[in-house]
């Protein structure tokens, strides 16, 4: 299913295959309007996410003013990574760009969850949390650093992304 570029929509730019699987699970949640979200192919590293965003999506977002994007990266326990990525976002687009990810790596999140879940199931659960304004999984130690970005994103995308 493809998005309508002149309607509000969310693009997810994942760092790697693991993040792509989480994003695909998110879309599989029954609360998600799959016509309003699209997952791009994995960029192949967090620096490549930044590069693809700046080289491809900046111009597209300026042309399609109702588009929003999630830069889905692994933070690999690097506290300065968020700031580095945030500094690559032009000021005129900051309110429509969200940086989310696991504090370490998605595979470690999957292993750390009490009732082991696949990456797709993690994505579905994260979507459920977003739709219901809960933090059952978003509150996990490996995800809780996303709280500020998550709140910003929820308020921006909830009107069109959740049924």
PDB file of C-alpha atoms in Angstrom:
ATOM      1  CA  UNK A   1       0.000   0.000   0.000  1.00  0.00           C
ATOM      2  CA  UNK A   2       1.439   3.397  -0.872  1.00  0.00           C
ATOM      3  CA  UNK A   3       0.934   6.643   0.968  1.00  0.00           C
ATOM      4  CA  UNK A   4      -0.738   9.718  -0.476  1.00  0.00           C
ATOM      5  CA  UNK A   5       1.996  12.349  -0.513  1.00  0.00           C
ATOM      6  CA  UNK A   6      -0.356  15.324  -0.196  1.00  0.00           C
ATOM      7  CA  UNK A   7      -2.122  13.824   2.841  1.00  0.00           C
ATOM      8  CA  UNK A   8      -0.572  13.647   6.309  1.00  0.00           C
ATOM      9  CA  UNK A   9       1.735  10.646   6.400  1.00  0.00           C
ATOM     10  CA  UNK A  10       4.684   9.167   8.246  1.00  0.00           C
ATOM     11  CA  UNK A  11       7.784   7.671   6.680  1.00  0.00           C
ATOM     12  CA  UNK A  12      10.037   5.420   8.743  1.00  0.00           C
ATOM     13  CA  UNK A  13      13.704   5.304   7.781  1.00  0.00           C
ATOM     14  CA  UNK A  14      15.230   2.329   9.637  1.00  0.00           C
ATOM     15  CA  UNK A  15      18.916   1.867  10.263  1.00  0.00           C
ATOM     16  CA  UNK A  16      18.970  -1.878   9.682  1.00  0.00           C
ATOM     17  CA  UNK A  17      16.867  -4.968   9.125  1.00  0.00           C
ATOM     18  CA  UNK A  18      16.089  -5.361  12.846  1.00  0.00           C
ATOM     19  CA  UNK A  19      14.617  -1.858  13.019  1.00  0.00           C
ATOM     20  CA  UNK A  20      12.735  -2.499   9.787  1.00  0.00           C
ATOM     21  CA  UNK A  21      11.141  -5.574  11.381  1.00  0.00           C
ATOM     22  CA  UNK A  22      10.017  -3.493  14.367  1.00  0.00           C
ATOM     23  CA  UNK A  23       8.551  -0.866  12.018  1.00  0.00           C
ATOM     24  CA  UNK A  24       6.739  -3.539   9.992  1.00  0.00           C
ATOM     25  CA  UNK A  25       5.292  -4.976  13.202  1.00  0.00           C
ATOM     26  CA  UNK A  26       4.123  -1.476  14.135  1.00  0.00           C
ATOM     27  CA  UNK A  27       2.211  -1.237  10.856  1.00  0.00           C
ATOM     28  CA  UNK A  28       0.679  -4.690  11.410  1.00  0.00           C
ATOM     29  CA  UNK A  29      -1.128  -3.447  14.520  1.00  0.00           C
ATOM     30  CA  UNK A  30      -4.854  -3.212  13.809  1.00  0.00           C
ATOM     31  CA  UNK A  31      -4.990   0.338  15.219  1.00  0.00           C
ATOM     32  CA  UNK A  32      -2.586   1.679  12.572  1.00  0.00           C
ATOM     33  CA  UNK A  33      -3.833   3.293   9.363  1.00  0.00           C
ATOM     34  CA  UNK A  34      -1.510   1.505   6.954  1.00  0.00           C
ATOM     35  CA  UNK A  35      -2.313   4.029   4.220  1.00  0.00           C
ATOM     36  CA  UNK A  36      -0.661   6.775   6.276  1.00  0.00           C
ATOM     37  CA  UNK A  37       2.692   5.117   6.973  1.00  0.00           C
ATOM     38  CA  UNK A  38       5.504   3.727   4.847  1.00  0.00           C
ATOM     39  CA  UNK A  39       8.701   1.953   5.872  1.00  0.00           C
ATOM     40  CA  UNK A  40      11.696   2.673   3.689  1.00  0.00           C
ATOM     41  CA  UNK A  41      14.401   0.096   3.074  1.00  0.00           C
ATOM     42  CA  UNK A  42      17.103  -0.140   5.752  1.00  0.00           C
ATOM     43  CA  UNK A  43      19.819   2.462   5.248  1.00  0.00           C
ATOM     44  CA  UNK A  44      22.647   0.222   6.457  1.00  0.00           C
ATOM     45  CA  UNK A  45      23.820   2.121   9.545  1.00  0.00           C
ATOM     46  CA  UNK A  46      22.862   5.125  11.599  1.00  0.00           C
ATOM     47  CA  UNK A  47      25.209   7.458   9.684  1.00  0.00           C
ATOM     48  CA  UNK A  48      23.599   6.267   6.460  1.00  0.00           C
ATOM     49  CA  UNK A  49      20.184   7.121   7.927  1.00  0.00           C
ATOM     50  CA  UNK A  50      21.429  10.672   8.455  1.00  0.00           C
ATOM     51  CA  UNK A  51      22.933  10.793   4.968  1.00  0.00           C
ATOM     52  CA  UNK A  52      19.799   9.478   3.258  1.00  0.00           C
ATOM     53  CA  UNK A  53      17.622  11.840   5.258  1.00  0.00           C
ATOM     54  CA  UNK A  54      19.699  14.890   4.311  1.00  0.00           C
ATOM     55  CA  UNK A  55      20.259  13.888   0.678  1.00  0.00           C
ATOM     56  CA  UNK A  56      16.779  12.563  -0.166  1.00  0.00           C
ATOM     57  CA  UNK A  57      14.144  13.385   2.400  1.00  0.00           C
ATOM     58  CA  UNK A  58      14.924  17.006   3.238  1.00  0.00           C
ATOM     59  CA  UNK A  59      13.923  18.161  -0.247  1.00  0.00           C
ATOM     60  CA  UNK A  60      10.917  15.800  -0.332  1.00  0.00           C
ATOM     61  CA  UNK A  61       9.679  17.045   3.028  1.00  0.00           C
ATOM     62  CA  UNK A  62       9.930  20.628   1.869  1.00  0.00           C
ATOM     63  CA  UNK A  63       7.895  19.741  -1.210  1.00  0.00           C
ATOM     64  CA  UNK A  64       5.335  17.601   0.623  1.00  0.00           C
ATOM     65  CA  UNK A  65       4.630  19.683   3.703  1.00  0.00           C
ATOM     66  CA  UNK A  66       2.332  17.130   5.334  1.00  0.00           C
ATOM     67  CA  UNK A  67       5.002  14.437   5.485  1.00  0.00           C
ATOM     68  CA  UNK A  68       6.738  13.438   8.707  1.00  0.00           C
ATOM     69  CA  UNK A  69       9.614  11.049   9.218  1.00  0.00           C
ATOM     70  CA  UNK A  70      10.972   8.785  11.936  1.00  0.00           C
ATOM     71  CA  UNK A  71      14.710   8.207  11.876  1.00  0.00           C
ATOM     72  CA  UNK A  72      14.803   4.773  13.514  1.00  0.00           C
ATOM     73  CA  UNK A  73      18.316   4.082  14.764  1.00  0.00           C
ATOM     74  CA  UNK A  74      20.261   2.080  17.326  1.00  0.00           C
ATOM     75  CA  UNK A  75      21.847   4.339  19.919  1.00  0.00           C
ATOM     76  CA  UNK A  76      24.488   1.682  20.727  1.00  0.00           C
ATOM     77  CA  UNK A  77      24.822   3.132  24.252  1.00  0.00           C
ATOM     78  CA  UNK A  78      26.209   6.374  22.755  1.00  0.00           C
ATOM     79  CA  UNK A  79      24.634   9.288  24.602  1.00  0.00           C
ATOM     80  CA  UNK A  80      25.747  11.879  22.051  1.00  0.00           C
ATOM     81  CA  UNK A  81      24.244  10.074  19.050  1.00  0.00           C
ATOM     82  CA  UNK A  82      20.815  11.664  19.477  1.00  0.00           C
ATOM     83  CA  UNK A  83      22.333  15.164  19.490  1.00  0.00           C
ATOM     84  CA  UNK A  84      24.471  14.394  16.440  1.00  0.00           C
ATOM     85  CA  UNK A  85      21.417  13.201  14.485  1.00  0.00           C
ATOM     86  CA  UNK A  86      19.262  16.069  15.738  1.00  0.00           C
ATOM     87  CA  UNK A  87      21.891  18.583  14.599  1.00  0.00           C
ATOM     88  CA  UNK A  88      21.554  17.232  11.040  1.00  0.00           C
ATOM     89  CA  UNK A  89      17.882  18.246  10.871  1.00  0.00           C
ATOM     90  CA  UNK A  90      17.241  21.649   9.285  1.00  0.00           C
ATOM     91  CA  UNK A  91      15.395  24.060  11.579  1.00  0.00           C
ATOM     92  CA  UNK A  92      12.401  24.348   9.251  1.00  0.00           C
ATOM     93  CA  UNK A  93      11.781  20.568   9.456  1.00  0.00           C
ATOM     94  CA  UNK A  94      12.491  19.842  13.135  1.00  0.00           C
ATOM     95  CA  UNK A  95       8.862  19.677  14.178  1.00  0.00           C
ATOM     96  CA  UNK A  96       8.205  16.938  11.571  1.00  0.00           C
ATOM     97  CA  UNK A  97      11.263  14.746  12.185  1.00  0.00           C
ATOM     98  CA  UNK A  98      11.427  12.258  15.060  1.00  0.00           C
ATOM     99  CA  UNK A  99      14.479  10.318  16.222  1.00  0.00           C
ATOM    100  CA  UNK A 100      13.621   7.040  17.924  1.00  0.00           C
ATOM    101  CA  UNK A 101      15.475   3.871  18.756  1.00  0.00           C
ATOM    102  CA  UNK A 102      16.656   1.323  21.246  1.00  0.00           C
ATOM    103  CA  UNK A 103      19.289   2.510  23.737  1.00  0.00           C
ATOM    104  CA  UNK A 104      21.496  -0.382  22.611  1.00  0.00           C
ATOM    105  CA  UNK A 105      20.273  -2.701  19.811  1.00  0.00           C
ATOM    106  CA  UNK A 106      16.809  -4.120  18.983  1.00  0.00           C
ATOM    107  CA  UNK A 107      17.983  -7.698  19.456  1.00  0.00           C
ATOM    108  CA  UNK A 108      18.963  -6.915  23.041  1.00  0.00           C
ATOM    109  CA  UNK A 109      15.499  -5.484  23.675  1.00  0.00           C
ATOM    110  CA  UNK A 110      13.932  -8.667  22.345  1.00  0.00           C
ATOM    111  CA  UNK A 111      16.058 -10.747  24.716  1.00  0.00           C
ATOM    112  CA  UNK A 112      15.464  -8.444  27.697  1.00  0.00           C
ATOM    113  CA  UNK A 113      11.664  -8.591  27.560  1.00  0.00           C
ATOM    114  CA  UNK A 114      10.287 -10.951  30.180  1.00  0.00           C
ATOM    115  CA  UNK A 115       8.030 -12.808  27.720  1.00  0.00           C
ATOM    116  CA  UNK A 116      10.404 -12.996  24.772  1.00  0.00           C
ATOM    117  CA  UNK A 117       8.896 -11.342  21.708  1.00  0.00           C
ATOM    118  CA  UNK A 118       9.905 -11.223  18.082  1.00  0.00           C
ATOM    119  CA  UNK A 119      10.913  -7.851  16.673  1.00  0.00           C
ATOM    120  CA  UNK A 120       7.599  -7.687  14.810  1.00  0.00           C
ATOM    121  CA  UNK A 121       5.676  -8.364  18.038  1.00  0.00           C
ATOM    122  CA  UNK A 122       7.661  -5.591  19.702  1.00  0.00           C
ATOM    123  CA  UNK A 123       6.571  -3.241  16.914  1.00  0.00           C
ATOM    124  CA  UNK A 124       2.924  -4.239  17.343  1.00  0.00           C
ATOM    125  CA  UNK A 125       3.143  -3.660  21.091  1.00  0.00           C
ATOM    126  CA  UNK A 126       4.760  -0.246  20.584  1.00  0.00           C
ATOM    127  CA  UNK A 127       1.912   0.707  18.235  1.00  0.00           C
ATOM    128  CA  UNK A 128      -0.609  -0.435  20.839  1.00  0.00           C
ATOM    129  CA  UNK A 129       1.105   1.785  23.405  1.00  0.00           C
ATOM    130  CA  UNK A 130       0.953   4.735  21.002  1.00  0.00           C
ATOM    131  CA  UNK A 131      -2.705   4.204  20.170  1.00  0.00           C
ATOM    132  CA  UNK A 132      -3.685   3.878  23.839  1.00  0.00           C
ATOM    133  CA  UNK A 133      -1.304   6.503  25.285  1.00  0.00           C
ATOM    134  CA  UNK A 134       0.368   3.887  27.458  1.00  0.00           C
ATOM    135  CA  UNK A 135       4.017   3.108  28.088  1.00  0.00           C
ATOM    136  CA  UNK A 136       3.919  -0.609  28.791  1.00  0.00           C
ATOM    137  CA  UNK A 137       6.798  -1.268  26.419  1.00  0.00           C
ATOM    138  CA  UNK A 138       7.926   2.292  25.695  1.00  0.00           C
ATOM    139  CA  UNK A 139       8.741   2.504  29.415  1.00  0.00           C
ATOM    140  CA  UNK A 140      11.294  -0.335  29.208  1.00  0.00           C
ATOM    141  CA  UNK A 141      14.841   0.636  30.229  1.00  0.00           C
ATOM    142  CA  UNK A 142      16.086   0.196  26.657  1.00  0.00           C
ATOM    143  CA  UNK A 143      13.333   2.472  25.256  1.00  0.00           C
ATOM    144  CA  UNK A 144      12.562   5.013  27.968  1.00  0.00           C
ATOM    145  CA  UNK A 145      15.078   7.531  26.566  1.00  0.00           C
ATOM    146  CA  UNK A 146      12.616   8.040  23.697  1.00  0.00           C
ATOM    147  CA  UNK A 147       9.989   9.616  25.951  1.00  0.00           C
ATOM    148  CA  UNK A 148      10.332  13.260  24.824  1.00  0.00           C
ATOM    149  CA  UNK A 149      10.432  12.350  21.128  1.00  0.00           C
ATOM    150  CA  UNK A 150       7.604   9.883  21.582  1.00  0.00           C
ATOM    151  CA  UNK A 151       5.346  12.516  23.142  1.00  0.00           C
ATOM    152  CA  UNK A 152       6.153  14.943  20.330  1.00  0.00           C
ATOM    153  CA  UNK A 153       5.449  12.271  17.736  1.00  0.00           C
ATOM    154  CA  UNK A 154       2.231  11.060  19.346  1.00  0.00           C
ATOM    155  CA  UNK A 155       0.718  14.523  19.348  1.00  0.00           C
ATOM    156  CA  UNK A 156       1.659  15.030  15.684  1.00  0.00           C
ATOM    157  CA  UNK A 157       0.715  11.672  14.152  1.00  0.00           C
ATOM    158  CA  UNK A 158      -2.119  10.350  16.293  1.00  0.00           C
ATOM    159  CA  UNK A 159      -4.883  12.217  14.394  1.00  0.00           C
ATOM    160  CA  UNK A 160      -4.085  10.482  11.101  1.00  0.00           C
ATOM    161  CA  UNK A 161      -2.057   7.384  11.959  1.00  0.00           C
ATOM    162  CA  UNK A 162      -4.358   5.558  14.347  1.00  0.00           C
ATOM    163  CA  UNK A 163      -7.867   4.333  13.575  1.00  0.00           C
TER     164      UNK A 163
END
